[in-house]
PDB file of C-alpha atoms in Angstrom:
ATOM      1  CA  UNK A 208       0.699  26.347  -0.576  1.00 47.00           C
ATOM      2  CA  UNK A 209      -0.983  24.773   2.615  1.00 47.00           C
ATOM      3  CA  UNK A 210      -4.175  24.429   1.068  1.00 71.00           C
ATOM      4  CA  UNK A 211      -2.558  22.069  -1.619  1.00 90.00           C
ATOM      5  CA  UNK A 212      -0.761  19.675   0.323  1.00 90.00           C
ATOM      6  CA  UNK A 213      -3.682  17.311   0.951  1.00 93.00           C
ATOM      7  CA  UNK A 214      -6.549  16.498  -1.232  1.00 95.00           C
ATOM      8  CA  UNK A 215      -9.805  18.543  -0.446  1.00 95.00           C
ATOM      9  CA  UNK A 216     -11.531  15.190  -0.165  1.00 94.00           C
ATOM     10  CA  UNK A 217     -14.491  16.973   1.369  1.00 93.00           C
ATOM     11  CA  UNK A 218     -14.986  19.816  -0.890  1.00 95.00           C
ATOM     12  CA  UNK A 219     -17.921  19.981  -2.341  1.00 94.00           C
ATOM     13  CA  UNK A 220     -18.741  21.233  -6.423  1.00 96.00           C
ATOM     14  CA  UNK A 221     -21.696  23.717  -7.210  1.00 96.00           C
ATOM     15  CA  UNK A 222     -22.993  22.031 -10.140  1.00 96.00           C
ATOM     16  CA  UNK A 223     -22.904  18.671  -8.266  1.00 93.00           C
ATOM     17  CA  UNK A 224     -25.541  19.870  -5.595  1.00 95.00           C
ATOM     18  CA  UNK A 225     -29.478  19.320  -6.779  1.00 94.00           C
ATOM     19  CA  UNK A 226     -30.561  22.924  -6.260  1.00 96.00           C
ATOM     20  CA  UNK A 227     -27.729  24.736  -8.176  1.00 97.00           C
ATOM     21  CA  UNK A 228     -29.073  27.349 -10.229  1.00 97.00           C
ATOM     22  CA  UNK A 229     -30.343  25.480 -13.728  1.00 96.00           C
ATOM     23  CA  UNK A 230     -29.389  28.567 -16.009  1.00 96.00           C
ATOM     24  CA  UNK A 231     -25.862  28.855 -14.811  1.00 97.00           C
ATOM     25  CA  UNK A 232     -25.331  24.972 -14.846  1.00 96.00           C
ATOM     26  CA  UNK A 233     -26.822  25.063 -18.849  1.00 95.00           C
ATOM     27  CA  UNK A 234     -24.062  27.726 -19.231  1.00 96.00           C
ATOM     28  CA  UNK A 235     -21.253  25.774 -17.542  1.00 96.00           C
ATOM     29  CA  UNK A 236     -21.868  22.904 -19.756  1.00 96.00           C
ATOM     30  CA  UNK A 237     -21.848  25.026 -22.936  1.00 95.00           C
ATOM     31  CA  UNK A 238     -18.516  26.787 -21.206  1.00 94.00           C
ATOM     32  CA  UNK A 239     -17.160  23.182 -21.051  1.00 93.00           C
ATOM     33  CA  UNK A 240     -16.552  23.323 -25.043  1.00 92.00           C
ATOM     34  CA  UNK A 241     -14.262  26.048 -24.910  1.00 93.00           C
ATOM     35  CA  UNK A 242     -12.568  24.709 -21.603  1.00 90.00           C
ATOM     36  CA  UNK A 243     -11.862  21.311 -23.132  1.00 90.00           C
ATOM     37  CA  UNK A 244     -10.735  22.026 -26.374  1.00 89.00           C
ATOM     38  CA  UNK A 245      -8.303  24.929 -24.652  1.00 87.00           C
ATOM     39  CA  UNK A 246      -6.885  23.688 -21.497  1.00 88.00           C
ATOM     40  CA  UNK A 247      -7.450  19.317 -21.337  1.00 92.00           C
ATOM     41  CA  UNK A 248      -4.971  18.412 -24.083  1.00 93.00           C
ATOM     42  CA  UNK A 249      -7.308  16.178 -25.808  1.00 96.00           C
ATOM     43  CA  UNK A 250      -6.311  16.928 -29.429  1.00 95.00           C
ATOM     44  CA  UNK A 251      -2.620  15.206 -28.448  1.00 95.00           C
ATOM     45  CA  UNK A 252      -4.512  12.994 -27.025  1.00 96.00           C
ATOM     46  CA  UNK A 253      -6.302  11.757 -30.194  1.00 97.00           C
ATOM     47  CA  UNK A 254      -3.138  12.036 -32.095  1.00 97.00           C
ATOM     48  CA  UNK A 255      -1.152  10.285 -30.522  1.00 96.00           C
ATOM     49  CA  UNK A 256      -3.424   7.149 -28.815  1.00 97.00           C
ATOM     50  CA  UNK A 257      -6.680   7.363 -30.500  1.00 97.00           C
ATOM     51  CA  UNK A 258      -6.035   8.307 -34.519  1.00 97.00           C
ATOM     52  CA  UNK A 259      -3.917   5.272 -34.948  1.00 97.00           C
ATOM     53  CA  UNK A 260      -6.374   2.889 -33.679  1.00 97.00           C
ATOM     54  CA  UNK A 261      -8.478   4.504 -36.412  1.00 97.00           C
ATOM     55  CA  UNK A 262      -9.534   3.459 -39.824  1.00 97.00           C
ATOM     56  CA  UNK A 263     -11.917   4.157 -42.979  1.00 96.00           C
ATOM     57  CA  UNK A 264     -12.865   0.263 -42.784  1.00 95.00           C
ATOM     58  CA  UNK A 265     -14.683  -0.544 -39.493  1.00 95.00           C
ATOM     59  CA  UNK A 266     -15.477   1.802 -36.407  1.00 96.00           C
ATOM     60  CA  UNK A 267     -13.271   1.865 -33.562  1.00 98.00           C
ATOM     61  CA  UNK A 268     -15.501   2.210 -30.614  1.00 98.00           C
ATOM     62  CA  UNK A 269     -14.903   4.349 -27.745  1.00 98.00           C
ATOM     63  CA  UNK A 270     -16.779   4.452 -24.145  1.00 98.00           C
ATOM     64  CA  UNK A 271     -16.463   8.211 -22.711  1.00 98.00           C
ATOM     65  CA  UNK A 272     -17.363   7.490 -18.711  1.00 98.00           C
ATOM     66  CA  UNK A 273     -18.856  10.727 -17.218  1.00 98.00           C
ATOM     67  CA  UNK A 274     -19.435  12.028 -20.385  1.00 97.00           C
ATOM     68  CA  UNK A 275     -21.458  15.685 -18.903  1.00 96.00           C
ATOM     69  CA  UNK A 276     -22.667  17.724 -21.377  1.00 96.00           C
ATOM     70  CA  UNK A 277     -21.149  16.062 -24.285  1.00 97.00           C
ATOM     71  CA  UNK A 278     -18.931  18.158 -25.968  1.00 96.00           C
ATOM     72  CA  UNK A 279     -15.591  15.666 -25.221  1.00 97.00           C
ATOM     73  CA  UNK A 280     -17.492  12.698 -27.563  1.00 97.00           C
ATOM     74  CA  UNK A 281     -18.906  15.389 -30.035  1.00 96.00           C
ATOM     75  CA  UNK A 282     -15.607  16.330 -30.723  1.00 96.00           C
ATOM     76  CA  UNK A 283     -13.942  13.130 -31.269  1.00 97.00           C
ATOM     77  CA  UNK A 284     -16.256  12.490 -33.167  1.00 97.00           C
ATOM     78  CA  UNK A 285     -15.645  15.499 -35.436  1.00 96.00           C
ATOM     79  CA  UNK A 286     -12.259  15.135 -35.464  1.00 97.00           C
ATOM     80  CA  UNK A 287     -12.452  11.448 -36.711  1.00 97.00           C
ATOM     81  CA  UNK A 288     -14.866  12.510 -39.758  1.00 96.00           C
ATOM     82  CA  UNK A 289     -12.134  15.142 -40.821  1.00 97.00           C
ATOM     83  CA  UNK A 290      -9.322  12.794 -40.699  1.00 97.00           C
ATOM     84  CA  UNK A 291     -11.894  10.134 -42.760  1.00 97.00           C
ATOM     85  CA  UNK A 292     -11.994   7.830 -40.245  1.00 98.00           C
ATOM     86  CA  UNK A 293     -14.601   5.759 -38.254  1.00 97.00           C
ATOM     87  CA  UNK A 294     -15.532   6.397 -34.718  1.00 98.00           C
ATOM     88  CA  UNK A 295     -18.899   5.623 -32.508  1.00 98.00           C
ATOM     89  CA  UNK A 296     -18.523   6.950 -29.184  1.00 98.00           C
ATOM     90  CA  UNK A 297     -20.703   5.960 -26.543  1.00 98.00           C
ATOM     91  CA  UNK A 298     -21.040   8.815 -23.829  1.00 98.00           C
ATOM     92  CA  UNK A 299     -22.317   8.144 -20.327  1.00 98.00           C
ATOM     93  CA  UNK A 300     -23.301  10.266 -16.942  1.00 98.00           C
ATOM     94  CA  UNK A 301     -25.306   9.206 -14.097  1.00 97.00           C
ATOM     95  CA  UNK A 302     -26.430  12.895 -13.913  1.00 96.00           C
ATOM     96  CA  UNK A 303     -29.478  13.125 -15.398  1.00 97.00           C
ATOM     97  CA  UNK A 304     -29.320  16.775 -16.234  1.00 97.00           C
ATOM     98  CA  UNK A 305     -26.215  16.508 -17.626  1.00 97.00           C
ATOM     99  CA  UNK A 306     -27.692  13.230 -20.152  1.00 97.00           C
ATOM    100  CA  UNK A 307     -30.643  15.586 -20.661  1.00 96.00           C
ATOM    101  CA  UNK A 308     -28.315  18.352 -21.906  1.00 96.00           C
ATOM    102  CA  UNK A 309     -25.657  16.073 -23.694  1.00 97.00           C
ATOM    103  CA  UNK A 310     -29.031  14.141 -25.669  1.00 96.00           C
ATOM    104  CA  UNK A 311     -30.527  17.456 -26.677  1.00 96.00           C
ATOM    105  CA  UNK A 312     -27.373  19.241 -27.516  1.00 93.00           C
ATOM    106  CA  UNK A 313     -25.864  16.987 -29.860  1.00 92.00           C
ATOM    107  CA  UNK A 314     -26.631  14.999 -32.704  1.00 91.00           C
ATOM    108  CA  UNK A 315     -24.003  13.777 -34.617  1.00 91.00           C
ATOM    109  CA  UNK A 316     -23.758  10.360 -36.350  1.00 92.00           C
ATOM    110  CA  UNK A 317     -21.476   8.165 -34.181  1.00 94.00           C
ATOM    111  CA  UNK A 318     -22.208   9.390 -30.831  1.00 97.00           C
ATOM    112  CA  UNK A 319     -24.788   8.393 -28.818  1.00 97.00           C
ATOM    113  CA  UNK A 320     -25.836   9.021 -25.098  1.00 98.00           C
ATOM    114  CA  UNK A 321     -26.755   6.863 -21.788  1.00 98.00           C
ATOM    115  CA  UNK A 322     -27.627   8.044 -18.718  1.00 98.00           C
ATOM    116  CA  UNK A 323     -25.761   4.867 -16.704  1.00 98.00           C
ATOM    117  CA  UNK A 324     -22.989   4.528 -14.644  1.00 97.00           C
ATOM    118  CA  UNK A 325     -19.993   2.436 -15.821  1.00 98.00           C
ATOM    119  CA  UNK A 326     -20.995  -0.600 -14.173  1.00 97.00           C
ATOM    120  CA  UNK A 327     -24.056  -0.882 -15.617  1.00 97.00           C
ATOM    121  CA  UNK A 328     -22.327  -1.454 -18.661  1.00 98.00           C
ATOM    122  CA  UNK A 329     -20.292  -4.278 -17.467  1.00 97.00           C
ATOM    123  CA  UNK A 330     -23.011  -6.323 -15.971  1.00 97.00           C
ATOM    124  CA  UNK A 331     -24.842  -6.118 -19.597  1.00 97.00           C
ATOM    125  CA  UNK A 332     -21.467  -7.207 -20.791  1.00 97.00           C
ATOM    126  CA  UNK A 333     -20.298  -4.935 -22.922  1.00 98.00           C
ATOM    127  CA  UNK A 334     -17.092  -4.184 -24.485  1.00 98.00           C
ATOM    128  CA  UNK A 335     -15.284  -0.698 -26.208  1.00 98.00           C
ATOM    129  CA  UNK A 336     -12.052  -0.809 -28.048  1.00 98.00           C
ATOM    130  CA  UNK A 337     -10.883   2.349 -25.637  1.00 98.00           C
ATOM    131  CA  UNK A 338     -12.596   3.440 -22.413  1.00 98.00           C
ATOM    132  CA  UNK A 339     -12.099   7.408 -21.733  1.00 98.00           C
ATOM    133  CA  UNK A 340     -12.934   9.685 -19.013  1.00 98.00           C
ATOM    134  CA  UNK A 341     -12.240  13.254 -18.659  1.00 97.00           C
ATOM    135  CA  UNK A 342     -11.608  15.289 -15.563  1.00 96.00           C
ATOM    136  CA  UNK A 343     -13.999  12.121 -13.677  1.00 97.00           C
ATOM    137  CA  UNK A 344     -11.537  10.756 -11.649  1.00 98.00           C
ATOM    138  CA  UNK A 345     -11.288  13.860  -8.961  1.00 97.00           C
ATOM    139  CA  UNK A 346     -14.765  13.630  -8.193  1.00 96.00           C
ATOM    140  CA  UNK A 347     -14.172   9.880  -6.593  1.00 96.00           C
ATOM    141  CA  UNK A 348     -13.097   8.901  -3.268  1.00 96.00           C
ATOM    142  CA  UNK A 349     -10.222   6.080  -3.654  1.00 96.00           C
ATOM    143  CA  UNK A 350     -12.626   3.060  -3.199  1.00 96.00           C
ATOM    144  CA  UNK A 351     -14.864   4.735  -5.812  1.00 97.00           C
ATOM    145  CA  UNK A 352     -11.345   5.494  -8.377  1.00 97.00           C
ATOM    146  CA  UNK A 353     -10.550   1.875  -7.768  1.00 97.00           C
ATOM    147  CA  UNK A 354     -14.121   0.311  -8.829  1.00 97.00           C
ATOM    148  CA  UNK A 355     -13.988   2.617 -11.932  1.00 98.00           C
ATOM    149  CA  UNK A 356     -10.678   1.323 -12.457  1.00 98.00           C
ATOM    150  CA  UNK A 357     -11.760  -2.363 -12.434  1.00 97.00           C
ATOM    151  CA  UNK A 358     -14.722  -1.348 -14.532  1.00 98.00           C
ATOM    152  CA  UNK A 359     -12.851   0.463 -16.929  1.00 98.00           C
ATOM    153  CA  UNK A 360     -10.394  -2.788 -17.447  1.00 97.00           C
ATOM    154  CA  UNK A 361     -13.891  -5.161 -18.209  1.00 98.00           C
ATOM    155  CA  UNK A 362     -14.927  -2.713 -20.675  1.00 98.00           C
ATOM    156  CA  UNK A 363     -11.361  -1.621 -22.755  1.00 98.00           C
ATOM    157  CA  UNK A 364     -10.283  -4.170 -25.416  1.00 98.00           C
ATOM    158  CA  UNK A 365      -6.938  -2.191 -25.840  1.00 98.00           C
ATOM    159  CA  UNK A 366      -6.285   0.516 -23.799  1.00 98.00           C
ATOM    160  CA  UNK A 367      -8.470   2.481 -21.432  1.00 98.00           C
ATOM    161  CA  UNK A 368      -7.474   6.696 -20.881  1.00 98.00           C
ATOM    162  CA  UNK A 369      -8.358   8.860 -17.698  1.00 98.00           C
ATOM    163  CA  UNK A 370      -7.717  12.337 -18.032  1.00 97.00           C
ATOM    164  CA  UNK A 371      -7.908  14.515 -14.875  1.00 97.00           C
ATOM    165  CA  UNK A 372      -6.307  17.548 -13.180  1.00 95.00           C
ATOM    166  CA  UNK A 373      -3.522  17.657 -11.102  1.00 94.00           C
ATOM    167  CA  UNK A 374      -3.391  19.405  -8.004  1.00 94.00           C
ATOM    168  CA  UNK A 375      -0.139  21.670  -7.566  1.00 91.00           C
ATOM    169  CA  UNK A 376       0.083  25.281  -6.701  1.00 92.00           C
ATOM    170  CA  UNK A 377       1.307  25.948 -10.316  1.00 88.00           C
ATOM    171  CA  UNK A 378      -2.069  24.197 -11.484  1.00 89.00           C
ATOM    172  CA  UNK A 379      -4.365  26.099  -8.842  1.00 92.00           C
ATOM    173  CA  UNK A 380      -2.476  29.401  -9.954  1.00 92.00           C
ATOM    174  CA  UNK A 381      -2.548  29.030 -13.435  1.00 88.00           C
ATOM    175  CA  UNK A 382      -6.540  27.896 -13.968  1.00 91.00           C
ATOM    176  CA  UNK A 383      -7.149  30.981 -11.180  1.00 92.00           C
ATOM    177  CA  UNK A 384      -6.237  33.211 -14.202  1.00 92.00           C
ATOM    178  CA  UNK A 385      -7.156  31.417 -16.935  1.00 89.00           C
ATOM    179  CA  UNK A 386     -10.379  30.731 -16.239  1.00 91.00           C
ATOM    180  CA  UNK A 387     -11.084  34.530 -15.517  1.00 91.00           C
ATOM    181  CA  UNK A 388     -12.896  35.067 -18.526  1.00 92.00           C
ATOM    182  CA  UNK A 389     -15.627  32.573 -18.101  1.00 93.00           C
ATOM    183  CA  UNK A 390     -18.192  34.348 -16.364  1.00 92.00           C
ATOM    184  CA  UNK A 391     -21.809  33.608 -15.279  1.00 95.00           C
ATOM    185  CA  UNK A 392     -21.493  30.008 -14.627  1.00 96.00           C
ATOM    186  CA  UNK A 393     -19.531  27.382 -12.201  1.00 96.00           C
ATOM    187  CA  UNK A 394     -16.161  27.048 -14.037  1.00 96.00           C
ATOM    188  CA  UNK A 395     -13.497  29.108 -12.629  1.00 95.00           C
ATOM    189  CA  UNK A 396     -15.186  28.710  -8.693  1.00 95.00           C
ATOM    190  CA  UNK A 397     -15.659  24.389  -9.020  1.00 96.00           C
ATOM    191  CA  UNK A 398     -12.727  24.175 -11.503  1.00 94.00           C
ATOM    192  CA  UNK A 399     -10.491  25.705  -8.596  1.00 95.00           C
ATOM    193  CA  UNK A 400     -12.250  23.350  -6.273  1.00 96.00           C
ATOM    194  CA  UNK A 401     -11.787  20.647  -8.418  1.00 95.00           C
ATOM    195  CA  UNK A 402      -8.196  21.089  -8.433  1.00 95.00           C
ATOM    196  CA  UNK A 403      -8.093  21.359  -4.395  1.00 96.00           C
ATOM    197  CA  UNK A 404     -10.043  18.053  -4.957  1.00 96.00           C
ATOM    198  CA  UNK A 405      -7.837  15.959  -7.571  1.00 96.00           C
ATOM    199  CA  UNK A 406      -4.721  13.463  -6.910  1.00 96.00           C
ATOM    200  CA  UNK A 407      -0.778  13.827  -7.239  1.00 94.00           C
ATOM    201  CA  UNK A 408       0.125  11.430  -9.821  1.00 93.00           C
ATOM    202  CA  UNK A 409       1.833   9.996  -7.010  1.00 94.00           C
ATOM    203  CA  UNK A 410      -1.268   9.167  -5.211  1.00 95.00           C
ATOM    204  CA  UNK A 411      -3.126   7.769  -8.340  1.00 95.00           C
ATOM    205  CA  UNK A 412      -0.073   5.718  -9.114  1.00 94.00           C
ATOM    206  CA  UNK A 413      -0.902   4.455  -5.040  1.00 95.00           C
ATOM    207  CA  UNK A 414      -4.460   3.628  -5.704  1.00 96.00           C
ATOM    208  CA  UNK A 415      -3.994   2.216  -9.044  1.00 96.00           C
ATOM    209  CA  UNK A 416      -3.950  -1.657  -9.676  1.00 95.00           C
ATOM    210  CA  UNK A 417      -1.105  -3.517 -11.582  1.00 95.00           C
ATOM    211  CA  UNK A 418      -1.030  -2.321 -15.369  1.00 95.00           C
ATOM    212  CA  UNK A 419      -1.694   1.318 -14.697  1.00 97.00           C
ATOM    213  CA  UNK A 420       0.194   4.355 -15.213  1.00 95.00           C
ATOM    214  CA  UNK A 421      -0.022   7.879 -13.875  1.00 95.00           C
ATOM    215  CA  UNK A 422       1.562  10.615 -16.637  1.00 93.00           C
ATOM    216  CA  UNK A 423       1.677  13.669 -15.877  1.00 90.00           C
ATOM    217  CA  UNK A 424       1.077  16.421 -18.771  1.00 88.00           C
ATOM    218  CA  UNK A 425       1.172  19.858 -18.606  1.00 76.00           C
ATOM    219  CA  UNK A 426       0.346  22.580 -17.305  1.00 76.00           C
ATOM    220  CA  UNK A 427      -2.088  21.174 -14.827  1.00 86.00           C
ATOM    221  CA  UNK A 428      -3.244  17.302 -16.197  1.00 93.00           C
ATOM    222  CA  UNK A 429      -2.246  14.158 -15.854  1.00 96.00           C
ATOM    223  CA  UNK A 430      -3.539  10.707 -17.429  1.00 97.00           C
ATOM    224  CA  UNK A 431      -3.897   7.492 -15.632  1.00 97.00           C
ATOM    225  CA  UNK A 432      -3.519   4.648 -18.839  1.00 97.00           C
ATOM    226  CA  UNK A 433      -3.607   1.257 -19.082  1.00 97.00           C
ATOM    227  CA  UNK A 434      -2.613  -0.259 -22.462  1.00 95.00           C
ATOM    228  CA  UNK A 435      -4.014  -3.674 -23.162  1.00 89.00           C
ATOM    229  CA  UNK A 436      -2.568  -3.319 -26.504  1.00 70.00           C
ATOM    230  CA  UNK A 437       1.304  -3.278 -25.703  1.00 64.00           C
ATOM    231  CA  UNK A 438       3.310  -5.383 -23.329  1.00 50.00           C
ATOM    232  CA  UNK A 439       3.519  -3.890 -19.371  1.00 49.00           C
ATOM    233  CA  UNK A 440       6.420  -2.658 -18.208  1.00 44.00           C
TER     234      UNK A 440
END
């Protein structure tokens, strides 16, 4: 597919522009529950490099970069109270509509909400056990992946996990359908875009510094990891 063989660099999201319509972008960030939990793969994600880091004794704290309308921490944090466990997530969007939403939306004890930008954090000097970031890192240009990158290694103690799409025509075809059903706000049209829009692991494993690794996951993901926690290599 032509239209797949270079990043859409250019291409621009509906719900990122200032004058979308509010009621459909409320509805995409409600839709985002239901997308997440289905397609992003973050329950084997939790399983297998969050819940061991876990315990009943002391929280494990987690930074999720980008955080939207919330609904990636909120679950975590559910998850963690079934298993028994502590977690405090710390979720964070420059956006302030989508802060407005995510503060609003969700109250849960161990999750809390900044409207910030990931180096804001760093120059106050703070520090997460596990930095996160979920379907962020298509929305960056490489000098902007690369300073997230650096900011992301200040702030992870152990290991630091950046979930995104990956742009293929299987991925492109596959979301097309699947994302049929969500109707009357921006998923299916700006999750297409965003697909034109993300990296081949191949090109994130370019960009990345030392340390990093690009994985890809199916159908249509990939996570860029860095894990401060285990030798390199």
């Amino acid at each position: 597919m032509i239209l797949l063989r270079r990043r859409a660099a250019d291409a621009v999201e509906m719900m990122d522009l200032p004058d979308c319509d509010p009621a459909r972008l409320e509805r995409t960030y409600r839709q985002f529950a239901v997308v997440n939990r289905a397609l992003s793969g973050w329950r084997r994600l939790y399983a297998k490099e969050l819940r061991p880091l876990l315990s009943a004794v002391s929280p494990t704290t987690v930074l999720d970069i980008g955080s939207g309308g919330g609904d990636l921490a909120a679950t975590l944090a559910g998850w963690a109270t079934r298993d028994n466990v502590k977690l405090h997530v710390t979720g964070i969007d420059p956006d302030s509509r989508a802060h407005q939403f995510a503060a609003a939306r969700h109250h849960l004890p161990g999750v809390e909400f900044r409207q910030a930008h990931s180096s804001d954090l760093l120059k106050e000097g703070r520090s997460y056990d596990v930095v996160i970031s979920n379907h962020v890192l298509h929305h960056l240009q490489p000098a902007e992946l690369q300073q997230l990158l650096a900011d992301s290694q200040g702030l992870a103690r152990r290991k630091a996990l950046h979930n995104d799409l990956r742009r293929s025509p299987a991925a492109y075809a596959l979301f097309f359908v699947a994302a049929l059903p969500f109707r009357g706000s921006f998923i299916r049209a700006d999750g297409l875009t965003s697909i034109r829009r993300s990296y081949t692991p191949a090109e994130l494993s370019g960009l990345a510094p030392a340390g990093w690794h690009a994985e890809p996951r199916a159908p249509f993901h990939q996570l860029l990891v860095l894990r401060k926690d285990q030798p390199d290599g």
